[in-house]
GROMACS .gro file of C-alpha atoms in nm:
model
  327
    1UNK     CA    1  16.937  15.900  -0.315
    2UNK     CA    2  16.830  16.268  -0.292
    3UNK     CA    3  16.516  16.247  -0.078
    4UNK     CA    4  16.364  16.563  -0.223
    5UNK     CA    5  16.280  16.357  -0.530
    6UNK     CA    6  16.072  16.105  -0.335
    7UNK     CA    7  15.738  16.241  -0.216
    8UNK     CA    8  15.440  16.068  -0.064
    9UNK     CA    9  15.211  16.368  -0.098
   10UNK     CA   10  15.021  16.441  -0.418
   11UNK     CA   11  15.221  16.707  -0.601
   12UNK     CA   12  15.097  16.829  -0.937
   13UNK     CA   13  15.343  16.970  -1.186
   14UNK     CA   14  15.253  17.276  -1.389
   15UNK     CA   15  15.392  17.207  -1.734
   16UNK     CA   16  15.376  17.435  -2.037
   17UNK     CA   17  15.289  17.290  -2.374
   18UNK     CA   18  15.561  17.421  -2.604
   19UNK     CA   19  15.569  17.306  -2.965
   20UNK     CA   20  15.847  17.467  -3.168
   21UNK     CA   21  15.799  17.553  -3.533
   22UNK     CA   22  16.005  17.252  -3.644
   23UNK     CA   23  15.765  17.012  -3.476
   24UNK     CA   24  15.457  17.195  -3.604
   25UNK     CA   25  15.591  17.172  -3.955
   26UNK     CA   26  15.596  16.793  -3.925
   27UNK     CA   27  15.240  16.784  -3.798
   28UNK     CA   28  15.119  16.817  -3.441
   29UNK     CA   29  15.263  16.556  -3.207
   30UNK     CA   30  15.140  16.291  -3.174
   31UNK     CA   31  14.973  16.188  -3.497
   32UNK     CA   32  15.024  15.810  -3.463
   33UNK     CA   33  15.055  15.550  -3.183
   34UNK     CA   34  15.324  15.591  -2.919
   35UNK     CA   35  15.525  15.284  -2.820
   36UNK     CA   36  15.656  15.250  -2.464
   37UNK     CA   37  15.918  14.980  -2.420
   38UNK     CA   38  15.936  14.791  -2.093
   39UNK     CA   39  16.285  14.639  -2.093
   40UNK     CA   40  16.169  14.350  -1.875
   41UNK     CA   41  15.950  14.043  -1.905
   42UNK     CA   42  15.573  14.086  -1.911
   43UNK     CA   43  15.402  14.124  -1.576
   44UNK     CA   44  15.660  14.343  -1.403
   45UNK     CA   45  15.619  14.676  -1.230
   46UNK     CA   46  15.693  14.878  -1.546
   47UNK     CA   47  15.409  14.697  -1.721
   48UNK     CA   48  15.173  14.763  -1.434
   49UNK     CA   49  15.247  15.135  -1.428
   50UNK     CA   50  15.202  15.174  -1.805
   51UNK     CA   51  14.876  14.977  -1.802
   52UNK     CA   52  14.735  15.192  -1.521
   53UNK     CA   53  14.827  15.518  -1.694
   54UNK     CA   54  14.747  15.418  -2.054
   55UNK     CA   55  14.373  15.505  -2.059
   56UNK     CA   56  14.438  15.862  -1.951
   57UNK     CA   57  14.747  15.894  -2.170
   58UNK     CA   58  14.546  15.786  -2.473
   59UNK     CA   59  14.267  16.030  -2.390
   60UNK     CA   60  14.506  16.322  -2.342
   61UNK     CA   61  14.732  16.245  -2.639
   62UNK     CA   62  14.456  16.128  -2.868
   63UNK     CA   63  14.657  15.828  -2.983
   64UNK     CA   64  14.700  15.463  -2.875
   65UNK     CA   65  14.978  15.384  -2.628
   66UNK     CA   66  15.136  15.048  -2.704
   67UNK     CA   67  15.336  14.852  -2.445
   68UNK     CA   68  15.634  14.665  -2.594
   69UNK     CA   69  15.820  14.416  -2.371
   70UNK     CA   70  16.185  14.373  -2.473
   71UNK     CA   71  16.358  14.188  -2.188
   72UNK     CA   72  16.719  14.074  -2.168
   73UNK     CA   73  17.050  14.137  -1.991
   74UNK     CA   74  16.902  14.307  -1.687
   75UNK     CA   75  16.692  14.546  -1.892
   76UNK     CA   76  16.978  14.669  -2.109
   77UNK     CA   77  16.853  14.507  -2.431
   78UNK     CA   78  16.527  14.703  -2.444
   79UNK     CA   79  16.695  15.019  -2.317
   80UNK     CA   80  16.965  14.997  -2.586
   81UNK     CA   81  16.691  14.946  -2.846
   82UNK     CA   82  16.536  15.283  -2.759
   83UNK     CA   83  16.875  15.458  -2.754
   84UNK     CA   84  16.913  15.360  -3.122
   85UNK     CA   85  16.563  15.473  -3.231
   86UNK     CA   86  16.468  15.797  -3.407
   87UNK     CA   87  16.424  16.088  -3.163
   88UNK     CA   88  16.068  16.168  -3.266
   89UNK     CA   89  15.877  16.083  -2.946
   90UNK     CA   90  15.705  15.774  -3.083
   91UNK     CA   91  15.946  15.530  -2.916
   92UNK     CA   92  16.004  15.571  -2.543
   93UNK     CA   93  16.127  15.350  -2.260
   94UNK     CA   94  16.014  15.317  -1.900
   95UNK     CA   95  16.331  15.185  -1.742
   96UNK     CA   96  16.445  15.154  -1.383
   97UNK     CA   97  16.763  15.193  -1.183
   98UNK     CA   98  16.904  14.865  -1.318
   99UNK     CA   99  16.964  14.954  -1.683
  100UNK     CA  100  16.977  15.328  -1.612
  101UNK     CA  101  17.230  15.341  -1.327
  102UNK     CA  102  17.368  15.004  -1.214
  103UNK     CA  103  17.435  14.876  -1.568
  104UNK     CA  104  17.670  15.166  -1.637
  105UNK     CA  105  17.923  15.002  -1.405
  106UNK     CA  106  17.810  14.639  -1.425
  107UNK     CA  107  17.842  14.601  -1.804
  108UNK     CA  108  18.190  14.685  -1.940
  109UNK     CA  109  18.070  14.714  -2.302
  110UNK     CA  110  17.728  14.873  -2.259
  111UNK     CA  111  17.572  14.975  -2.590
  112UNK     CA  112  17.466  15.315  -2.452
  113UNK     CA  113  17.579  15.577  -2.203
  114UNK     CA  114  17.302  15.702  -1.974
  115UNK     CA  115  17.479  16.038  -1.952
  116UNK     CA  116  17.467  16.100  -2.328
  117UNK     CA  117  17.232  15.856  -2.505
  118UNK     CA  118  16.887  15.967  -2.384
  119UNK     CA  119  16.648  16.256  -2.365
  120UNK     CA  120  16.494  16.227  -2.020
  121UNK     CA  121  16.127  16.310  -1.982
  122UNK     CA  122  16.042  16.258  -1.615
  123UNK     CA  123  16.076  16.047  -1.302
  124UNK     CA  124  15.761  15.837  -1.277
  125UNK     CA  125  15.797  15.667  -0.939
  126UNK     CA  126  16.017  15.466  -0.711
  127UNK     CA  127  15.983  15.115  -0.572
  128UNK     CA  128  16.152  15.050  -0.237
  129UNK     CA  129  16.298  14.714  -0.149
  130UNK     CA  130  16.148  14.504   0.126
  131UNK     CA  131  16.355  14.308   0.375
  132UNK     CA  132  16.150  13.991   0.418
  133UNK     CA  133  16.176  13.690   0.650
  134UNK     CA  134  15.951  13.397   0.735
  135UNK     CA  135  15.671  13.502   0.970
  136UNK     CA  136  15.716  13.225   1.226
  137UNK     CA  137  16.089  13.279   1.275
  138UNK     CA  138  16.273  13.455   1.559
  139UNK     CA  139  16.366  13.765   1.357
  140UNK     CA  140  16.096  14.026   1.409
  141UNK     CA  141  16.278  14.355   1.346
  142UNK     CA  142  16.584  14.501   1.175
  143UNK     CA  143  16.751  14.506   1.516
  144UNK     CA  144  16.699  14.129   1.539
  145UNK     CA  145  16.825  14.094   1.184
  146UNK     CA  146  17.143  14.287   1.263
  147UNK     CA  147  17.204  14.082   1.577
  148UNK     CA  148  17.160  13.758   1.384
  149UNK     CA  149  17.398  13.876   1.111
  150UNK     CA  150  17.661  13.971   1.367
  151UNK     CA  151  17.624  13.636   1.540
  152UNK     CA  152  17.669  13.446   1.211
  153UNK     CA  153  17.931  13.623   1.000
  154UNK     CA  154  17.899  13.538   0.629
  155UNK     CA  155  17.631  13.277   0.708
  156UNK     CA  156  17.328  13.506   0.718
  157UNK     CA  157  17.182  13.455   0.372
  158UNK     CA  158  16.962  13.678   0.162
  159UNK     CA  159  16.808  13.626  -0.178
  160UNK     CA  160  16.741  13.875  -0.454
  161UNK     CA  161  16.607  13.880  -0.809
  162UNK     CA  162  16.957  13.839  -0.948
  163UNK     CA  163  17.320  13.946  -0.947
  164UNK     CA  164  17.345  14.322  -0.985
  165UNK     CA  165  16.977  14.378  -0.908
  166UNK     CA  166  16.878  14.665  -0.682
  167UNK     CA  167  16.784  14.411  -0.413
  168UNK     CA  168  17.128  14.250  -0.430
  169UNK     CA  169  17.304  14.584  -0.402
  170UNK     CA  170  17.065  14.720  -0.137
  171UNK     CA  171  17.157  14.426   0.086
  172UNK     CA  172  17.524  14.499   0.026
  173UNK     CA  173  17.472  14.867   0.101
  174UNK     CA  174  17.310  14.785   0.436
  175UNK     CA  175  17.582  14.531   0.518
  176UNK     CA  176  17.848  14.789   0.441
  177UNK     CA  177  17.682  15.048   0.664
  178UNK     CA  178  17.647  14.807   0.956
  179UNK     CA  179  17.982  14.630   0.914
  180UNK     CA  180  17.832  14.283   0.876
  181UNK     CA  181  17.883  14.026   0.600
  182UNK     CA  182  17.581  13.871   0.437
  183UNK     CA  183  17.572  13.574   0.201
  184UNK     CA  184  17.400  13.671  -0.123
  185UNK     CA  185  17.204  13.404  -0.310
  186UNK     CA  186  17.079  13.518  -0.654
  187UNK     CA  187  16.757  13.389  -0.810
  188UNK     CA  188  16.587  13.443  -1.145
  189UNK     CA  189  16.310  13.635  -0.970
  190UNK     CA  190  16.177  13.743  -0.634
  191UNK     CA  191  15.919  13.464  -0.630
  192UNK     CA  192  16.186  13.195  -0.619
  193UNK     CA  193  16.366  13.376  -0.337
  194UNK     CA  194  16.043  13.401  -0.140
  195UNK     CA  195  15.977  13.029  -0.174
  196UNK     CA  196  16.320  12.953  -0.029
  197UNK     CA  197  16.266  13.194   0.261
  198UNK     CA  198  15.928  13.043   0.346
  199UNK     CA  199  16.074  12.692   0.311
  200UNK     CA  200  16.346  12.773   0.561
  201UNK     CA  201  16.649  12.723   0.334
  202UNK     CA  202  16.712  13.099   0.305
  203UNK     CA  203  16.718  13.342   0.595
  204UNK     CA  204  16.585  13.651   0.418
  205UNK     CA  205  16.525  13.836   0.094
  206UNK     CA  206  16.588  14.187  -0.032
  207UNK     CA  207  16.369  14.260  -0.331
  208UNK     CA  208  16.119  14.505  -0.474
  209UNK     CA  209  15.823  14.540  -0.239
  210UNK     CA  210  15.569  14.517  -0.519
  211UNK     CA  211  15.680  14.163  -0.603
  212UNK     CA  212  15.584  14.048  -0.253
  213UNK     CA  213  15.291  14.279  -0.178
  214UNK     CA  214  15.035  13.999  -0.157
  215UNK     CA  215  15.248  13.792   0.078
  216UNK     CA  216  15.317  14.089   0.305
  217UNK     CA  217  14.948  14.181   0.319
  218UNK     CA  218  14.849  13.819   0.377
  219UNK     CA  219  15.104  13.769   0.653
  220UNK     CA  220  15.288  13.486   0.481
  221UNK     CA  221  15.603  13.700   0.461
  222UNK     CA  222  15.717  13.925   0.745
  223UNK     CA  223  15.837  14.265   0.621
  224UNK     CA  224  16.106  14.395   0.855
  225UNK     CA  225  16.146  14.725   0.669
  226UNK     CA  226  16.122  14.896   0.335
  227UNK     CA  227  16.424  15.082   0.202
  228UNK     CA  228  16.262  15.423   0.154
  229UNK     CA  229  16.271  15.728   0.374
  230UNK     CA  230  15.892  15.744   0.408
  231UNK     CA  231  15.631  15.479   0.485
  232UNK     CA  232  15.389  15.368   0.218
  233UNK     CA  233  15.021  15.439   0.271
  234UNK     CA  234  14.938  15.094   0.137
  235UNK     CA  235  15.171  14.929   0.391
  236UNK     CA  236  15.137  15.161   0.693
  237UNK     CA  237  15.263  14.907   0.947
  238UNK     CA  238  15.594  14.840   0.773
  239UNK     CA  239  15.871  15.067   0.909
  240UNK     CA  240  16.128  15.231   0.688
  241UNK     CA  241  16.498  15.152   0.690
  242UNK     CA  242  16.550  15.507   0.822
  243UNK     CA  243  16.315  15.449   1.115
  244UNK     CA  244  16.504  15.127   1.185
  245UNK     CA  245  16.820  15.333   1.231
  246UNK     CA  246  16.997  15.293   0.896
  247UNK     CA  247  16.952  15.620   0.702
  248UNK     CA  248  17.244  15.544   0.471
  249UNK     CA  249  17.077  15.229   0.340
  250UNK     CA  250  16.789  15.385   0.150
  251UNK     CA  251  16.757  15.224  -0.192
  252UNK     CA  252  16.482  15.302  -0.441
  253UNK     CA  253  16.432  15.119  -0.768
  254UNK     CA  254  16.319  15.433  -0.949
  255UNK     CA  255  16.145  15.440  -1.285
  256UNK     CA  256  16.231  15.698  -1.548
  257UNK     CA  257  16.064  15.778  -1.880
  258UNK     CA  258  16.311  15.853  -2.157
  259UNK     CA  259  16.357  15.859  -2.532
  260UNK     CA  260  16.654  15.870  -2.768
  261UNK     CA  261  16.884  16.169  -2.732
  262UNK     CA  262  16.765  16.462  -2.942
  263UNK     CA  263  16.391  16.461  -2.864
  264UNK     CA  264  16.246  16.805  -2.948
  265UNK     CA  265  16.168  17.012  -2.639
  266UNK     CA  266  15.804  17.043  -2.741
  267UNK     CA  267  15.766  16.665  -2.767
  268UNK     CA  268  15.922  16.618  -2.424
  269UNK     CA  269  15.685  16.878  -2.280
  270UNK     CA  270  15.382  16.716  -2.443
  271UNK     CA  271  15.462  16.367  -2.314
  272UNK     CA  272  15.554  16.504  -1.973
  273UNK     CA  273  15.226  16.691  -1.952
  274UNK     CA  274  15.026  16.381  -2.045
  275UNK     CA  275  15.201  16.163  -1.786
  276UNK     CA  276  15.156  16.428  -1.518
  277UNK     CA  277  14.783  16.446  -1.587
  278UNK     CA  278  14.757  16.067  -1.577
  279UNK     CA  279  14.951  16.030  -1.252
  280UNK     CA  280  14.739  16.298  -1.087
  281UNK     CA  281  14.404  16.146  -1.184
  282UNK     CA  282  14.190  16.098  -0.871
  283UNK     CA  283  14.292  15.778  -0.695
  284UNK     CA  284  14.578  15.701  -0.935
  285UNK     CA  285  14.857  15.748  -0.683
  286UNK     CA  286  14.686  15.496  -0.453
  287UNK     CA  287  14.655  15.251  -0.742
  288UNK     CA  288  15.022  15.293  -0.828
  289UNK     CA  289  15.110  15.255  -0.459
  290UNK     CA  290  14.930  14.921  -0.475
  291UNK     CA  291  15.212  14.811  -0.706
  292UNK     CA  292  15.462  14.909  -0.438
  293UNK     CA  293  15.558  15.234  -0.612
  294UNK     CA  294  15.589  15.575  -0.447
  295UNK     CA  295  15.539  15.897  -0.647
  296UNK     CA  296  15.848  16.093  -0.748
  297UNK     CA  297  15.880  16.447  -0.878
  298UNK     CA  298  16.144  16.650  -1.056
  299UNK     CA  299  16.175  17.004  -1.184
  300UNK     CA  300  16.236  16.914  -1.548
  301UNK     CA  301  16.445  16.703  -1.788
  302UNK     CA  302  16.775  16.859  -1.678
  303UNK     CA  303  16.692  16.769  -1.318
  304UNK     CA  304  16.619  16.410  -1.424
  305UNK     CA  305  16.953  16.389  -1.606
  306UNK     CA  306  17.134  16.518  -1.297
  307UNK     CA  307  16.948  16.266  -1.081
  308UNK     CA  308  17.050  15.976  -1.308
  309UNK     CA  309  17.412  16.095  -1.302
  310UNK     CA  310  17.410  16.101  -0.921
  311UNK     CA  311  17.261  15.752  -0.905
  312UNK     CA  312  17.532  15.618  -1.138
  313UNK     CA  313  17.795  15.768  -0.907
  314UNK     CA  314  17.621  15.636  -0.596
  315UNK     CA  315  17.588  15.276  -0.713
  316UNK     CA  316  17.922  15.246  -0.891
  317UNK     CA  317  18.135  15.168  -0.582
  318UNK     CA  318  17.870  14.925  -0.452
  319UNK     CA  319  17.867  14.739  -0.784
  320UNK     CA  320  18.246  14.719  -0.785
  321UNK     CA  321  18.260  14.604  -0.423
  322UNK     CA  322  18.003  14.334  -0.494
  323UNK     CA  323  18.224  14.171  -0.755
  324UNK     CA  324  17.909  14.124  -0.965
  325UNK     CA  325  17.956  14.038  -1.330
  326UNK     CA  326  17.690  14.017  -1.602
  327UNK     CA  327  17.522  13.677  -1.613
   0.00000   0.00000   0.00000
């Protein structure tokens, strides 16, 4: 992942409000509620981000912002739904690296192509993975974890939120960098994996930090590292995977706001402006960080498209090496 996109400092974007004549002729955007699809089940990180930002978005845009959960097939169902919608700005998706990068290789008959099916608005944030173990065990650092994995080839187990998830592939990426072989055990969610770790039947987990934030803060799960290049202010004592000596194993489950291909430039600028204002509200970055999400920035829609393309290329060989198939 290009680290210039991931910033822990508050960086405001100066965005012009450009409404071309074609949009003005249809009435100023927006003139009715805006729907944001979360392509996952209710209660996930996408939901949390939208709910935090919605009050400011509604104030700035002057219209209700409606959250619409459309889960299924690793987030591809809801993402495909938006790809088929009218490009008018009233139907958007807040998707992550799963349906927007990993799925491009994982699903052989994907109903959309992330390189051609969307108008990208902005990068909203990125959630690092946490490498978690039980707190009363002998593994206290990534160095201990590596030593244990080398001592037990193919027997060192780790759980994730499912086959093809960012946690699954992040574990594989680290194993590839270090030359060890881990045993992946997929679960339907990070909570199930955590239960197995704490119960002693699973050695570790690799999953989105936000899903285990309470356990890490409470000390019931030991966080060996997070897979970002910078520490999180809300978890200052948890080292990064880079600090642990594995710079090639950074893995961020980034969130991107997009709409169907063909969104007018003025609509993109308007939505982008509103989200930027909301993210830069006093204290908002800390609240989002509480969900385990770091701020991200970009220089515009073309930069977001290029970022997504790079992430597809980065994860493609990892997906193929994993042998993962859609469940």
